[in-house]
């Protein structure tokens, strides 16, 4: 599945109802040939859901348009239109900033002259430059992956079940590593990666959050935003018992994916960032993690040397 990005509409005249009505009446791409034979279909309309104690109204759409010339390919994607606290938001299957921005502008009947009307979610630097993800790696490495926190006197828990892999920009180009396990080889690989990496670009995680026991998540960092996707097939949690996700007696994976994406974009990422800020204030997470891995490697090597010496004597 493609990566998704989060956007908001800064236009007081554009209400949720007006936007969804314009999509239903095909009032889009009035001045563009960029998306030939564009079609969009609402597969879930005006649904309500509570996310972090806030009510959200949303529609889920599937869209498609003709691919490159002389091909029969249809380019497909999913669009989520939602209203949260009076603000209109969009989650779309497009990762690149210019590509997603131009697509959403035209879909919402704006032009390039309508500056700062469709805007991406504003992320702080620690999210865009990967420091948040280094903190998560550190939590998993130090076996502190279960994090308790409070929201309005209610105790909650988030658990970083596993780290499936990371990628990053290094001095010599793009590098990647799997950090599963705690054996010496994996530790050496991780240490070398951290020493070479200028910033993390991709993180794969398995997370438990609120009443969602298993969310398989991949996050990509970019200069202006982040993009992410989840694996609905691997999901375990409350949504599998939600009637909204059921269609003809089966779980509709497109709708399930959309609902999980709303939770991840609007609640999980902000919660992780809030926990990062409160836990890592005034610390250099990368330096401390490198130091701890180095110490652990040294201890394990010394233990192996002592074991070998004892074996030789026997």
XYZ file of C-alpha atoms in Angstrom:
314
model
C 0.000 0.000 0.000
C 1.181 3.556 -0.665
C 2.299 5.887 2.077
C -0.246 8.418 3.374
C 0.110 12.049 4.446
C -1.999 14.319 6.663
C -3.330 17.684 5.464
C -5.726 20.409 6.622
C -7.832 22.990 4.810
C -7.451 26.577 6.007
C -10.547 28.069 4.447
C -13.491 29.132 6.611
C -15.836 28.908 3.626
C -14.960 25.261 2.950
C -17.060 23.178 5.347
C -17.104 19.395 5.613
C -20.506 19.333 3.956
C -19.465 21.608 1.084
C -16.337 19.592 0.364
C -18.061 16.213 0.442
C -20.933 17.549 -1.689
C -18.498 18.882 -4.290
C -16.835 15.466 -4.456
C -20.224 13.776 -4.870
C -21.219 16.175 -7.667
C -17.812 15.774 -9.387
C -16.767 19.398 -8.940
C -13.033 18.813 -9.140
C -10.103 19.084 -11.532
C -11.930 21.818 -13.414
C -8.762 23.224 -15.020
C -6.451 20.206 -15.076
C -5.449 17.357 -17.369
C -3.113 15.837 -14.786
C -5.561 13.125 -13.751
C -7.354 11.894 -16.906
C -10.609 9.963 -16.522
C -10.610 10.690 -12.814
C -13.239 8.832 -10.802
C -14.009 8.912 -7.103
C -16.449 6.842 -5.072
C -17.553 7.296 -1.468
C -17.435 3.879 0.230
C -18.188 5.118 3.768
C -20.226 8.245 4.415
C -20.670 10.531 7.442
C -19.434 8.148 10.109
C -18.657 9.159 13.686
C -15.751 7.888 15.745
C -14.096 8.904 19.016
C -10.331 9.425 18.924
C -8.559 10.511 22.122
C -11.895 11.535 23.649
C -12.712 13.741 20.660
C -15.515 13.115 18.174
C -14.554 12.908 14.522
C -16.827 12.771 11.473
C -15.343 11.222 8.350
C -15.926 9.898 4.832
C -13.780 7.319 3.037
C -13.294 7.468 -0.736
C -11.606 5.338 -3.355
C -10.318 7.157 -6.429
C -8.661 6.180 -9.686
C -7.423 7.763 -12.924
C -5.765 6.652 -16.134
C -2.088 5.826 -15.976
C 0.629 6.592 -18.526
C -0.332 6.872 -22.154
C -0.723 3.695 -24.192
C -1.393 1.649 -21.066
C -4.549 0.211 -19.569
C -3.362 0.840 -16.024
C -5.634 2.645 -13.560
C -3.825 4.484 -10.762
C -5.744 3.926 -7.519
C -5.779 5.409 -4.055
C -7.765 6.132 -0.905
C -8.837 9.527 0.434
C -10.189 10.212 3.927
C -12.038 13.491 4.541
C -12.699 14.279 8.210
C -13.888 17.003 10.556
C -12.242 17.370 13.951
C -12.906 20.300 16.288
C -14.428 22.244 13.406
C -11.330 21.783 11.230
C -11.413 19.952 7.905
C -8.644 17.418 7.341
C -7.517 15.037 4.621
C -5.488 11.836 4.638
C -4.402 10.792 1.168
C -2.423 7.992 -0.470
C 0.322 10.328 -1.634
C 3.688 10.681 0.095
C 5.638 13.405 -1.715
C 4.921 16.975 -0.630
C 4.571 18.599 -4.114
C 2.611 15.669 -5.537
C 0.137 15.488 -2.655
C -0.255 19.269 -2.465
C -1.055 19.713 -6.168
C -3.449 16.742 -6.123
C -5.405 17.990 -3.099
C -5.498 21.578 -4.332
C -7.074 20.532 -7.598
C -9.381 18.008 -5.946
C -10.681 20.739 -3.619
C -11.056 23.181 -6.570
C -8.172 25.438 -5.561
C -5.389 26.790 -7.774
C -1.743 27.651 -7.143
C -2.888 31.200 -6.381
C -4.707 29.897 -3.299
C -1.597 29.830 -1.144
C -1.697 28.276 2.338
C -5.218 26.958 1.799
C -4.306 23.270 1.722
C -1.455 22.750 4.199
C 0.311 19.681 5.534
C 0.377 18.895 9.218
C 3.092 20.944 10.907
C 5.547 18.577 12.567
C 8.298 19.662 14.947
C 11.914 18.974 13.945
C 12.418 15.898 16.181
C 9.722 14.118 14.170
C 11.017 15.183 10.748
C 14.710 14.582 11.519
C 14.199 11.195 13.177
C 15.065 12.021 16.801
C 11.675 10.697 17.892
C 12.477 7.364 16.258
C 15.916 7.185 17.883
C 14.140 7.589 21.200
C 11.825 4.664 20.333
C 14.846 2.529 19.366
C 16.440 3.404 22.698
C 13.275 2.430 24.582
C 13.143 -0.958 22.864
C 16.877 -1.589 23.335
C 16.746 -0.790 27.048
C 13.614 -2.955 27.517
C 11.598 0.121 28.485
C 9.126 -0.334 25.657
C 6.050 -0.327 27.905
C 5.301 3.314 28.667
C 2.623 4.367 31.161
C 1.124 7.844 30.995
C -1.930 9.783 32.140
C -4.590 11.682 30.216
C -6.877 13.739 32.461
C -6.165 11.457 35.457
C -6.831 8.324 33.383
C -3.923 5.873 33.298
C -2.998 4.589 29.852
C -0.230 2.468 28.325
C 1.534 2.388 24.995
C 3.867 -0.484 24.164
C 6.543 -0.620 21.474
C 6.276 -4.346 20.772
C 9.061 -4.622 18.213
C 11.298 -2.650 15.906
C 11.264 -4.342 12.500
C 13.942 -2.236 10.840
C 15.267 1.253 10.213
C 16.837 3.099 7.325
C 18.782 6.324 7.319
C 20.908 8.758 5.371
C 24.590 8.197 6.017
C 27.703 10.009 4.920
C 28.044 7.474 2.111
C 24.407 7.345 1.053
C 21.277 5.504 2.128
C 21.833 2.692 4.608
C 19.513 0.314 6.396
C 19.681 -2.169 9.236
C 17.483 -4.556 11.183
C 17.766 -4.099 14.930
C 15.778 -7.134 16.035
C 17.407 -9.256 18.705
C 20.141 -8.423 21.182
C 23.024 -10.667 20.129
C 26.461 -9.214 19.579
C 26.260 -9.244 15.763
C 23.007 -7.281 15.732
C 24.398 -4.905 18.327
C 27.520 -4.299 16.234
C 25.394 -3.691 13.124
C 23.158 -1.271 14.995
C 26.126 0.560 16.506
C 27.794 0.950 13.100
C 24.531 2.219 11.657
C 24.034 4.787 14.407
C 27.606 6.017 14.068
C 27.215 6.516 10.311
C 23.641 7.822 10.181
C 23.049 11.534 9.885
C 19.289 11.060 10.337
C 16.722 8.262 10.290
C 14.424 8.129 7.268
C 12.325 4.985 7.697
C 11.185 3.144 10.823
C 9.097 -0.036 10.974
C 7.312 -0.698 14.265
C 4.744 -2.906 15.913
C 2.819 -0.951 18.546
C 0.036 -1.533 21.084
C -2.014 1.600 21.710
C -5.193 1.956 23.773
C -7.621 -0.770 22.586
C -5.485 -1.622 19.562
C -3.243 -4.567 20.508
C -1.287 -4.796 17.268
C -0.635 -1.973 14.800
C 2.045 -2.717 12.199
C 3.371 0.667 11.156
C 5.984 2.119 8.806
C 6.937 5.789 9.055
C 8.989 7.749 6.509
C 10.489 11.149 7.292
C 10.685 13.952 4.736
C 11.919 17.540 4.868
C 8.435 19.047 5.400
C 6.283 16.171 6.615
C 6.113 12.490 7.446
C 4.338 9.760 5.519
C 3.158 6.481 6.950
C 1.167 3.364 6.326
C -0.181 0.416 8.285
C -0.900 -3.230 7.488
C -4.614 -3.905 8.050
C -4.078 -7.657 7.573
C -1.849 -7.741 10.675
C -4.083 -5.530 12.814
C -5.518 -6.822 16.097
C -7.865 -4.648 18.111
C -11.294 -3.165 18.674
C -11.931 -2.190 15.050
C -12.201 -5.844 14.023
C -15.413 -6.012 16.073
C -16.693 -2.669 14.761
C -19.762 -2.925 12.487
C -18.471 -0.026 10.369
C -15.675 -2.265 9.058
C -18.005 -5.099 8.093
C -19.269 -5.554 4.542
C -21.209 -8.611 3.376
C -20.235 -10.413 6.552
C -16.508 -9.789 6.067
C -14.029 -7.141 7.202
C -13.527 -4.483 4.542
C -9.751 -3.931 4.644
C -9.956 -0.528 2.930
C -12.324 0.804 5.597
C -10.350 -0.881 8.385
C -7.142 0.686 7.066
C -8.800 4.115 6.920
C -9.961 3.933 10.526
C -6.532 2.804 11.762
C -4.865 5.607 9.767
C -7.112 8.169 11.479
C -6.013 6.851 14.889
C -2.324 6.754 13.950
C -2.168 10.200 12.319
C -4.376 12.046 14.807
C -3.621 10.310 18.109
C -0.721 7.831 18.099
C 1.949 10.081 16.533
C 1.050 13.096 18.752
C 1.054 10.839 21.833
C 4.470 9.378 21.003
C 5.876 12.855 20.459
C 4.446 14.096 23.756
C 6.033 11.154 25.584
C 9.342 11.767 23.796
C 9.407 15.415 24.878
C 8.662 14.658 28.521
C 11.142 11.764 28.692
C 14.129 13.091 26.739
C 14.248 16.764 27.699
C 17.862 17.943 27.931
C 19.355 14.609 26.830
C 21.201 13.494 23.710
C 19.405 10.235 22.966
C 21.731 9.189 20.147
C 24.943 9.718 22.125
C 23.580 7.884 25.158
C 22.337 4.973 23.026
C 25.703 4.640 21.261
C 27.496 4.703 24.611
C 25.188 2.048 26.112
C 25.515 -0.281 23.092
C 29.303 0.126 23.164
C 29.413 -0.790 26.863
C 27.148 -3.805 26.317
C 29.263 -5.052 23.402
C 32.446 -4.703 25.488
C 30.898 -6.634 28.397
C 29.668 -9.425 26.110
C 33.019 -9.745 24.354
C 34.835 -9.935 27.703
C 32.368 -12.574 28.878
C 32.965 -14.607 25.706
C 36.750 -14.331 26.143
C 36.510 -15.549 29.744
C 34.292 -18.459 28.680
C 36.744 -19.460 25.927
C 39.690 -19.278 28.340
C 37.901 -21.566 30.788
C 37.076 -24.027 28.001
C 40.717 -24.125 26.849
C 41.923 -24.869 30.408
C 39.489 -27.749 30.678
